[in-house]
PDB file of N, CA and C in Angstrom:
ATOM      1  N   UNK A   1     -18.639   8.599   5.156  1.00  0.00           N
ATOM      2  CA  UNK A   1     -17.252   8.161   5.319  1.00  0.00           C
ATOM      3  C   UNK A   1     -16.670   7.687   3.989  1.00  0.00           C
ATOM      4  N   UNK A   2     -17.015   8.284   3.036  1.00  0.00           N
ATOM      5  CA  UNK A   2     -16.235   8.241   1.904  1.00  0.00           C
ATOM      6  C   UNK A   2     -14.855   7.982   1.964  1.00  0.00           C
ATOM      7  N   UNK A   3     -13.782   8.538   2.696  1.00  0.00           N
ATOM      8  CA  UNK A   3     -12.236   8.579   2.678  1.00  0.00           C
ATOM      9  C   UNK A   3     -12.208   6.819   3.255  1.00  0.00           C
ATOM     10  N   UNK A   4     -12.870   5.943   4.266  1.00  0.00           N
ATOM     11  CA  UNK A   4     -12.650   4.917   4.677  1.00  0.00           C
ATOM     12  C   UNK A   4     -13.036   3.803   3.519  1.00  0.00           C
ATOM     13  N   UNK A   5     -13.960   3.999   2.825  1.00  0.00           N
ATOM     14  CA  UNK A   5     -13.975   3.387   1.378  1.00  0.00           C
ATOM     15  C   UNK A   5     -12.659   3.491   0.350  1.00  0.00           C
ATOM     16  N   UNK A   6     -12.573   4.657   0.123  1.00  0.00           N
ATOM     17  CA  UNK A   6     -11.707   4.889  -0.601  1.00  0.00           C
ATOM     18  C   UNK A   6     -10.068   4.074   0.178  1.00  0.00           C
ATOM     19  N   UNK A   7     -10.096   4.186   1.218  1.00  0.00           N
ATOM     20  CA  UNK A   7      -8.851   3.838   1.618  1.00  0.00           C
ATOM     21  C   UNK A   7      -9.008   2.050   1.499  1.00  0.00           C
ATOM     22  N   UNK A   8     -10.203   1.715   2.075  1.00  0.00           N
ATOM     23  CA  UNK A   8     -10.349   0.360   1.545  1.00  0.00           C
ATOM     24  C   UNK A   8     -10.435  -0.496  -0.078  1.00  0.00           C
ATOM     25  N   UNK A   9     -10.558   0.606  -0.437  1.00  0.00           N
ATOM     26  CA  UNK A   9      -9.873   0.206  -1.982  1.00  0.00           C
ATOM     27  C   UNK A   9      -8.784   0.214  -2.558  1.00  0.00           C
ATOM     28  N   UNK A  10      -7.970   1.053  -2.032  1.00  0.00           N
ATOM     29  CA  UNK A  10      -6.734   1.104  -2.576  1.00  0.00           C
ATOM     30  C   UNK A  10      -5.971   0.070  -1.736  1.00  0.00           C
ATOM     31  N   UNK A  11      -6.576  -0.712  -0.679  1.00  0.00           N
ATOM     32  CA  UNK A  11      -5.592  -1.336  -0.128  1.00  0.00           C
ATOM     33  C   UNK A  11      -6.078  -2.313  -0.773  1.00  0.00           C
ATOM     34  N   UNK A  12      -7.101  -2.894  -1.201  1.00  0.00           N
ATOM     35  CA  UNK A  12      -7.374  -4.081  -1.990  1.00  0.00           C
ATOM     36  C   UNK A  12      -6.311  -3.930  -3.307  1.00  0.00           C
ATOM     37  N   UNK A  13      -6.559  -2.920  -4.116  1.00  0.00           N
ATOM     38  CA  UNK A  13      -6.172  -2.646  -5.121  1.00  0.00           C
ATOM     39  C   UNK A  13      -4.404  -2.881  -5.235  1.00  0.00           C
ATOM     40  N   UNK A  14      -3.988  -2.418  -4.153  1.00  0.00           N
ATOM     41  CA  UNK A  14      -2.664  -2.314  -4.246  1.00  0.00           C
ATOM     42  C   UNK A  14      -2.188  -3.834  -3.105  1.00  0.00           C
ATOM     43  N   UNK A  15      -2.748  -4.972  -2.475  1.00  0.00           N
ATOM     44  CA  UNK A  15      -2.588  -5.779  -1.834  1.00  0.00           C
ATOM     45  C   UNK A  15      -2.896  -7.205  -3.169  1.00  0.00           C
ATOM     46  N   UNK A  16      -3.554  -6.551  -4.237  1.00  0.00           N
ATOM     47  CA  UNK A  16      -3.919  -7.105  -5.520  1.00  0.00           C
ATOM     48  C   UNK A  16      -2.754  -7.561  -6.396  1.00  0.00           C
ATOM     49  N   UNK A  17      -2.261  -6.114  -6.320  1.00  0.00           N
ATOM     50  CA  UNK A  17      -1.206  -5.925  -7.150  1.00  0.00           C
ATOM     51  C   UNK A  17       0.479  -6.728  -6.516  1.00  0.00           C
ATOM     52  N   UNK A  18       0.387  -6.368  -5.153  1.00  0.00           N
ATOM     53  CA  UNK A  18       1.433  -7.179  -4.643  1.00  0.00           C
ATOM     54  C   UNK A  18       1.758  -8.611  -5.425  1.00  0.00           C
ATOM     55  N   UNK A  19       0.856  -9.204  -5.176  1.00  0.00           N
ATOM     56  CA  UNK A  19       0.420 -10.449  -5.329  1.00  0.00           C
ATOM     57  C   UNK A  19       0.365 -10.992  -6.934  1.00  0.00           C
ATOM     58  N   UNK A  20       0.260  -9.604  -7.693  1.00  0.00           N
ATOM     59  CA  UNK A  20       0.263 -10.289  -8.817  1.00  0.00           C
ATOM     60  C   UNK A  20       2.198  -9.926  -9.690  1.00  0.00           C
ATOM     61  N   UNK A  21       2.495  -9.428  -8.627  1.00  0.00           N
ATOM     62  CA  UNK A  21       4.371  -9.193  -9.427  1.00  0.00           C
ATOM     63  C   UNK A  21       4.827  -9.960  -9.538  1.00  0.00           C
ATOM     64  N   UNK A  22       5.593 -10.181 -10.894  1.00  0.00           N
ATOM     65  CA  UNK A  22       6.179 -11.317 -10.962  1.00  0.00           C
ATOM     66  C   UNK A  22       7.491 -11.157 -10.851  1.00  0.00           C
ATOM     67  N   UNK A  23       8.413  -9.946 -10.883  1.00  0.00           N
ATOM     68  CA  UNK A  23       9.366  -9.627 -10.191  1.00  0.00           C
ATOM     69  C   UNK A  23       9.671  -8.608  -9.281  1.00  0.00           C
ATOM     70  N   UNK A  24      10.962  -8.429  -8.924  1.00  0.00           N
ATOM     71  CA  UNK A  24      11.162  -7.269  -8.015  1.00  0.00           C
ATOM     72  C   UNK A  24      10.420  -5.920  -8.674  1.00  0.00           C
ATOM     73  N   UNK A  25      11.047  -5.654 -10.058  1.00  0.00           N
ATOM     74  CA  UNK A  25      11.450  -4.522 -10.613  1.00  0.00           C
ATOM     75  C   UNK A  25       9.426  -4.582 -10.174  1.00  0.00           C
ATOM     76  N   UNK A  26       8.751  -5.163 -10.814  1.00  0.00           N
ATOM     77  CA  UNK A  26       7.003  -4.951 -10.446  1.00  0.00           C
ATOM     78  C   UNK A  26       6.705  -4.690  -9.578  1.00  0.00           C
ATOM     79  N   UNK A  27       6.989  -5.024  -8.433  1.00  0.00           N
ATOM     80  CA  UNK A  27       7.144  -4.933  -6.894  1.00  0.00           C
ATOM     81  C   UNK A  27       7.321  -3.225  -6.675  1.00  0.00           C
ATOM     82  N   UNK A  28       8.458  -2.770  -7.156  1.00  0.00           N
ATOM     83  CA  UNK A  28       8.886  -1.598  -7.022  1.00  0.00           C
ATOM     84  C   UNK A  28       8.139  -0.165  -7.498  1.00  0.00           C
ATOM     85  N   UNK A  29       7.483  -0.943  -9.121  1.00  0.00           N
ATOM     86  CA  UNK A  29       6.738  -0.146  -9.588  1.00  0.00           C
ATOM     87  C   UNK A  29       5.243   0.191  -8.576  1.00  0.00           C
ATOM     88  N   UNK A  30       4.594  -0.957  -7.818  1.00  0.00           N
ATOM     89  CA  UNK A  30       3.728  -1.201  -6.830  1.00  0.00           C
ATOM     90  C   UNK A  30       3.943  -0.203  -5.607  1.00  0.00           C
ATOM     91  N   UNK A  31       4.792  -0.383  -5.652  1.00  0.00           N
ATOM     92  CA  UNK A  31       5.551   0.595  -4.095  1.00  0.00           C
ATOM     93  C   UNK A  31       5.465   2.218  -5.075  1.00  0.00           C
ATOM     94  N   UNK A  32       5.899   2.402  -5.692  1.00  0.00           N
ATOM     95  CA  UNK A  32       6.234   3.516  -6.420  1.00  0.00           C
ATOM     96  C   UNK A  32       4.619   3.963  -6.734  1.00  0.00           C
ATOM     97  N   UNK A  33       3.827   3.355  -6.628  1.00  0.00           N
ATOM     98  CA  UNK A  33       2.352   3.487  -7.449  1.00  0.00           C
ATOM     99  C   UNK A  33       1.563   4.080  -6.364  1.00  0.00           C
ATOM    100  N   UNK A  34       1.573   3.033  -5.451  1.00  0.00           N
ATOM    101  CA  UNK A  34       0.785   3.326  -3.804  1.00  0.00           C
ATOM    102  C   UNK A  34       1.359   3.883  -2.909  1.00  0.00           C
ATOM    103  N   UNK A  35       2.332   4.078  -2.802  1.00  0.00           N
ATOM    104  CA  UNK A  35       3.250   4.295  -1.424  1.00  0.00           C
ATOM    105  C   UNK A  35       4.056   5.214  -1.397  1.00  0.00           C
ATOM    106  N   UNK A  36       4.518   5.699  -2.665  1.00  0.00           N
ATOM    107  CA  UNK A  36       5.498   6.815  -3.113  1.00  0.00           C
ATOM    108  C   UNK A  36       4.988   8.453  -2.296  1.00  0.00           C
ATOM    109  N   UNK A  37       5.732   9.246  -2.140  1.00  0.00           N
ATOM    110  CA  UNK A  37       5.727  10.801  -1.960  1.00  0.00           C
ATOM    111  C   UNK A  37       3.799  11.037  -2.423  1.00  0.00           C
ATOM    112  N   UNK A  38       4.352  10.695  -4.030  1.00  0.00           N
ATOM    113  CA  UNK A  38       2.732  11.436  -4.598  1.00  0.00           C
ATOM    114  C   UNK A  38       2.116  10.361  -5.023  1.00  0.00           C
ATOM    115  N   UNK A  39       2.480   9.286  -4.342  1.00  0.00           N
ATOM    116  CA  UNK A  39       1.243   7.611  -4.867  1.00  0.00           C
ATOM    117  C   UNK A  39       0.014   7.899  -4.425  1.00  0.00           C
ATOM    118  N   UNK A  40      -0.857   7.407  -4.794  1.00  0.00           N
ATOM    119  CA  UNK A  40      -2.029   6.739  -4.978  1.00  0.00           C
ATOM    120  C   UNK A  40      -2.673   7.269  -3.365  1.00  0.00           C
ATOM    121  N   UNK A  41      -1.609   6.524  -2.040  1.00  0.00           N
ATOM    122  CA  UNK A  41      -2.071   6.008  -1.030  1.00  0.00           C
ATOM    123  C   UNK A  41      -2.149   8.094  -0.277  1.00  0.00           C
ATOM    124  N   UNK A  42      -0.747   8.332  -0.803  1.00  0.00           N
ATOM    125  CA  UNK A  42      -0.665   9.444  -0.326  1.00  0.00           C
ATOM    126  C   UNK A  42      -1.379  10.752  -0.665  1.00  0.00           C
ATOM    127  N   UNK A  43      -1.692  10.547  -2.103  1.00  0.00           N
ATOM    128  CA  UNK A  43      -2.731  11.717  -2.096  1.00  0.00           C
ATOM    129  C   UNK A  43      -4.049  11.453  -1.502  1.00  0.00           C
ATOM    130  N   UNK A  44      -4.676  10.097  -1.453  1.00  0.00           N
ATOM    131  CA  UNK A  44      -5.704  10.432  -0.656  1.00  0.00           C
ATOM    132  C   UNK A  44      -6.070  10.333   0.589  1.00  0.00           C
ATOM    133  N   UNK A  45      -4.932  10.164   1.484  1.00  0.00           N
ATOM    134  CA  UNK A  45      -4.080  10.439   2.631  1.00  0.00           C
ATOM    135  C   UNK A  45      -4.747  12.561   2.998  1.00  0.00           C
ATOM    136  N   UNK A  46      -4.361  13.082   2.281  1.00  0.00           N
ATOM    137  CA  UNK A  46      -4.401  14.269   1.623  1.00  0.00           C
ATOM    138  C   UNK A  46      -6.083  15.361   2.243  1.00  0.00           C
ATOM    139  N   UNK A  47      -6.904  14.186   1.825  1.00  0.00           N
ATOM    140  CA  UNK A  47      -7.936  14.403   2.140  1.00  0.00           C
ATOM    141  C   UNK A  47      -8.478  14.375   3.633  1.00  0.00           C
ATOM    142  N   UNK A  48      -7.879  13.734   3.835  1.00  0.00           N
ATOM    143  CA  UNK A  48      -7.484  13.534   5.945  1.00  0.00           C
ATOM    144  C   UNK A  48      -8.312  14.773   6.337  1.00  0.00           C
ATOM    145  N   UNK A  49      -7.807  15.855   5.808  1.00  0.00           N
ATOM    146  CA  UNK A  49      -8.126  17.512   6.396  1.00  0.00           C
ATOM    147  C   UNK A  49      -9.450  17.559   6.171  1.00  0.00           C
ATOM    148  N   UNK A  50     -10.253  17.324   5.183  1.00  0.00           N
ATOM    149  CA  UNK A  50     -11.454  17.931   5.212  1.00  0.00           C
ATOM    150  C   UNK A  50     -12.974  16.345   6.003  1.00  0.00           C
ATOM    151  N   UNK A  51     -12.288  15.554   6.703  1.00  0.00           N
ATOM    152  CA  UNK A  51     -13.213  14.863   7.368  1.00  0.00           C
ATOM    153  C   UNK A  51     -13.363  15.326   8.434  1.00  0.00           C
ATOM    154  N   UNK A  52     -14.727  14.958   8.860  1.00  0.00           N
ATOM    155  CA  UNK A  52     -14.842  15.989  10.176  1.00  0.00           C
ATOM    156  C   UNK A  52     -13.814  15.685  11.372  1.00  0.00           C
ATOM    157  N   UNK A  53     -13.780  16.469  11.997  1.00  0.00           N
ATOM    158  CA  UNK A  53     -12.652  16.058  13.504  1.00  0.00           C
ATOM    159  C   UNK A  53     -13.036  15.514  13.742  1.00  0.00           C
ATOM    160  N   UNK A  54     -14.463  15.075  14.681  1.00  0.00           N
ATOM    161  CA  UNK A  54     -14.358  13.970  15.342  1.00  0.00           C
ATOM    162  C   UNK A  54     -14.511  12.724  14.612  1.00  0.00           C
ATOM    163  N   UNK A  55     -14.054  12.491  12.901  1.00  0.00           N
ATOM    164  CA  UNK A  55     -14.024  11.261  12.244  1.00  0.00           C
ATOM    165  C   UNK A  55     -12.476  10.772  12.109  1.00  0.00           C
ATOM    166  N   UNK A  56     -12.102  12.050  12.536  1.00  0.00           N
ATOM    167  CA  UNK A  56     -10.526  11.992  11.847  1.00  0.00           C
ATOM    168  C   UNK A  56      -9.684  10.351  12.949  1.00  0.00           C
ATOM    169  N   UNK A  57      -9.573  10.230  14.044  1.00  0.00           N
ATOM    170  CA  UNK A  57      -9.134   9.129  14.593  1.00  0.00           C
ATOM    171  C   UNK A  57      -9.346   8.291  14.194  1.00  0.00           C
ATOM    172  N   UNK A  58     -10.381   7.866  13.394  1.00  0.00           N
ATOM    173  CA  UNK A  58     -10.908   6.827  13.431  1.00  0.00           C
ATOM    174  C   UNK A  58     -10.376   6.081  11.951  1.00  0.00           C
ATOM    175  N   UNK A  59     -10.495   7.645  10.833  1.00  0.00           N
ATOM    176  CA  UNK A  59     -10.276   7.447   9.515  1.00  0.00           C
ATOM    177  C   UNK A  59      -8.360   6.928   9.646  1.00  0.00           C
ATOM    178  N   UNK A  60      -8.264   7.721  10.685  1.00  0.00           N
ATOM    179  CA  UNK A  60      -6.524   7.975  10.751  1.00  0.00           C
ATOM    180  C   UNK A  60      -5.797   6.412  10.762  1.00  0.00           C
ATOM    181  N   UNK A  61      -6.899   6.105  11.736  1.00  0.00           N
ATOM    182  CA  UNK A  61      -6.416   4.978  12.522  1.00  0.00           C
ATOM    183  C   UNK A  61      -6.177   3.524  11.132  1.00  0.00           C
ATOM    184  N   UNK A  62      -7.389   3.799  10.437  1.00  0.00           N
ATOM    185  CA  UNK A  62      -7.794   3.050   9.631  1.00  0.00           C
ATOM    186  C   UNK A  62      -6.936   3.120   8.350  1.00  0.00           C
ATOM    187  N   UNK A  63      -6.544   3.955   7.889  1.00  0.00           N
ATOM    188  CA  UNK A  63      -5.506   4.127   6.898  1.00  0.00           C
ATOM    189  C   UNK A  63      -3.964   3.736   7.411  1.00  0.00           C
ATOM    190  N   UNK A  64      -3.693   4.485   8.965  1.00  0.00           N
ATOM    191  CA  UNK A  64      -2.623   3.072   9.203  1.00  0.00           C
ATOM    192  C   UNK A  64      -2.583   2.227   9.166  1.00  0.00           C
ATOM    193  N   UNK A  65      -3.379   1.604   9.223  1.00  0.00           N
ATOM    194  CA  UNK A  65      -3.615  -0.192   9.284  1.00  0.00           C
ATOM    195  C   UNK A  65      -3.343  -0.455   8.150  1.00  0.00           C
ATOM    196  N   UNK A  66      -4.098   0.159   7.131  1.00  0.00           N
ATOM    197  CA  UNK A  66      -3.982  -0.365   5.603  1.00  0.00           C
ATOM    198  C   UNK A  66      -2.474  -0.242   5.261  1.00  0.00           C
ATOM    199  N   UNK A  67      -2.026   0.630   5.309  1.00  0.00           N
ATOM    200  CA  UNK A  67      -0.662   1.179   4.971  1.00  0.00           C
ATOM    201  C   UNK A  67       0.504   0.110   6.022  1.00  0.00           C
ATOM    202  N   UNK A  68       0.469   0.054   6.813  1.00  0.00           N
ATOM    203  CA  UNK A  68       1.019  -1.130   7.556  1.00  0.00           C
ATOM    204  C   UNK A  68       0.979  -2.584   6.976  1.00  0.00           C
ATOM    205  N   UNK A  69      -0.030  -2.800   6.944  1.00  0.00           N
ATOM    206  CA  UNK A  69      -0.524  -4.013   6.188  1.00  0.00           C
ATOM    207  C   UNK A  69       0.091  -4.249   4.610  1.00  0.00           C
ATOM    208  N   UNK A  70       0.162  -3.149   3.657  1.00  0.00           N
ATOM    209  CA  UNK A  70       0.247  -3.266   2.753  1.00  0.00           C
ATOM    210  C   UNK A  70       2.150  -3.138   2.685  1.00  0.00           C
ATOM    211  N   UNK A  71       2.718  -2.549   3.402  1.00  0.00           N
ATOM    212  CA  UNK A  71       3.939  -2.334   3.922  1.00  0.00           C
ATOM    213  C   UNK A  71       4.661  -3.772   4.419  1.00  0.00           C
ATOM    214  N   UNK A  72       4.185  -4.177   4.926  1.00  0.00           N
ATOM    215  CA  UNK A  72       4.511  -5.725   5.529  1.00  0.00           C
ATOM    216  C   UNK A  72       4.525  -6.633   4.142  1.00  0.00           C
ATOM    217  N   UNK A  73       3.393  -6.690   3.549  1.00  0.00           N
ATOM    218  CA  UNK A  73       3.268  -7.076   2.133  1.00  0.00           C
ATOM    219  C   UNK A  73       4.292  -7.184   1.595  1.00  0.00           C
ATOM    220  N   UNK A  74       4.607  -6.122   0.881  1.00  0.00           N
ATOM    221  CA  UNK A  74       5.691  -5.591   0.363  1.00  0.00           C
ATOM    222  C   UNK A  74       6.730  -6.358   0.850  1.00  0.00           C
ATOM    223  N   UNK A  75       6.836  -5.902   2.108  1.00  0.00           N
ATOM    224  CA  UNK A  75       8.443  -6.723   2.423  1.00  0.00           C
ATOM    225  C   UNK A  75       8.256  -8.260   2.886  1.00  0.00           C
ATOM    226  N   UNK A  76       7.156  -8.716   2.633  1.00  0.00           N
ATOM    227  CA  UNK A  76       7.077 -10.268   2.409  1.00  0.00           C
ATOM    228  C   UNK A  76       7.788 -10.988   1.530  1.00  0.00           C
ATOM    229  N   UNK A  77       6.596 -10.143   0.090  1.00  0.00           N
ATOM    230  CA  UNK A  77       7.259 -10.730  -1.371  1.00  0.00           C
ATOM    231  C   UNK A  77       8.184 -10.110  -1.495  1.00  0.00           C
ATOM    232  N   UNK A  78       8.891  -9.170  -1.285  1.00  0.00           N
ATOM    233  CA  UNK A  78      10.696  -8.282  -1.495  1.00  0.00           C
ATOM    234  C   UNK A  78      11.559  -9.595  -1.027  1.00  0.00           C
ATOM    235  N   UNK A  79      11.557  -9.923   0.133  1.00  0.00           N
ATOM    236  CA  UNK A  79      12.104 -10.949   0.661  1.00  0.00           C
ATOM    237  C   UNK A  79      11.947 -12.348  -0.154  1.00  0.00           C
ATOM    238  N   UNK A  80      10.778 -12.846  -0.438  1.00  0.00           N
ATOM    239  CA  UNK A  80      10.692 -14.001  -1.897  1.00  0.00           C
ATOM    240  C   UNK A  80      11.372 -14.063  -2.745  1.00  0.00           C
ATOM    241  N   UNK A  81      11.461 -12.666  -3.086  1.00  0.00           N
ATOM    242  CA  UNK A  81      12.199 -12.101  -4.870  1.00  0.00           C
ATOM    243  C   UNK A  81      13.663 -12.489  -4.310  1.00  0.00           C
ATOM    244  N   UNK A  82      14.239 -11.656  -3.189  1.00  0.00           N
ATOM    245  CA  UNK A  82      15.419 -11.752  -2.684  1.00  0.00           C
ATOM    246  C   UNK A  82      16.100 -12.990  -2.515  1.00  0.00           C
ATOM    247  N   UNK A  83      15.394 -14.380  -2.127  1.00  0.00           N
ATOM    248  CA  UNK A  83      15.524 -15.749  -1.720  1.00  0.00           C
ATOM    249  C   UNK A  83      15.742 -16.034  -2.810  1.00  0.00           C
ATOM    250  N   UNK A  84      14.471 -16.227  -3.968  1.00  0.00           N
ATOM    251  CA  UNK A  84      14.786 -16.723  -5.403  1.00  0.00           C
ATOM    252  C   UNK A  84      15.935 -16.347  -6.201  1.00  0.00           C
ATOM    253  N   UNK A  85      16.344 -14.843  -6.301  1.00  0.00           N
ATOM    254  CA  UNK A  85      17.601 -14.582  -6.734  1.00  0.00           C
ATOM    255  C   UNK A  85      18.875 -15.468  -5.950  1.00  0.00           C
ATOM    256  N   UNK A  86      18.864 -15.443  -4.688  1.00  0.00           N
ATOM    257  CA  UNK A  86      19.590 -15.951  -4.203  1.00  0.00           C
ATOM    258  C   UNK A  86      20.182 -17.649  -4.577  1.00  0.00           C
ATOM    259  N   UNK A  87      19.104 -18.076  -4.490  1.00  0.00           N
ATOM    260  CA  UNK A  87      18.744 -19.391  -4.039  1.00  0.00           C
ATOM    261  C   UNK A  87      19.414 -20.224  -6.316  1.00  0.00           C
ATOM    262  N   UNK A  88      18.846 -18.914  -6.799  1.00  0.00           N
ATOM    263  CA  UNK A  88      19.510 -18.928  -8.207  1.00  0.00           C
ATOM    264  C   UNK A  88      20.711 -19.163  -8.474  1.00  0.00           C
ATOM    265  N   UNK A  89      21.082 -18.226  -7.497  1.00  0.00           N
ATOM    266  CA  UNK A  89      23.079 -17.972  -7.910  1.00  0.00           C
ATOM    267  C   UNK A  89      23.645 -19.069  -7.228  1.00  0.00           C
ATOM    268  N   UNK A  90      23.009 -19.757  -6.309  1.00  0.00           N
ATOM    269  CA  UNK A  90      23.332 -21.210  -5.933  1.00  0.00           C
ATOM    270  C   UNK A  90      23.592 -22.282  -6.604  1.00  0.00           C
TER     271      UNK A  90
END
């Protein structure tokens, strides 16, 4: 189960990175890195096809989660960045 490793790394990797932006524009680059068309998350998304069928639910299942998870993330700290700007112009 190589692809469930791999997917568990990139969600560390990129749940890492959330966490370490110190602004939006970083944030974006993060999203743009992992999450984009041809990010990170999606090419090895990619690989989906060659696990066996009966692994595929399981792998499937498991990369939503990550991707959910890391998605929520995202619009945690988006929302932070958003407050602080805000809370600035105050």
């Amino acid at each position: 189960m190589e692809l469930l490793t791999r997917i568990a790394e990139l969600e560390k990797e990129c749940l890492a990175a959330i966490v370490d932006a110190q602004t939006a524009e970083d944030l974006v680059a993060v999203d743009n890195k992992y999450l984009s068309k041809k990010g990170l998350f999606s090419e090895c998304m990619k690989t989906l096809r060659d696990v066996a069928p009966g692994d595929r639910p399981k792998v499937g299942a498991r990369a939503n989660e990550a991707k959910t998870r890391i998605e929520e993330m995202l619009g945690s700290k988006r929302t932070n960045f958003e407050n602080k700007a805000l809370n600035a112009q105050l």
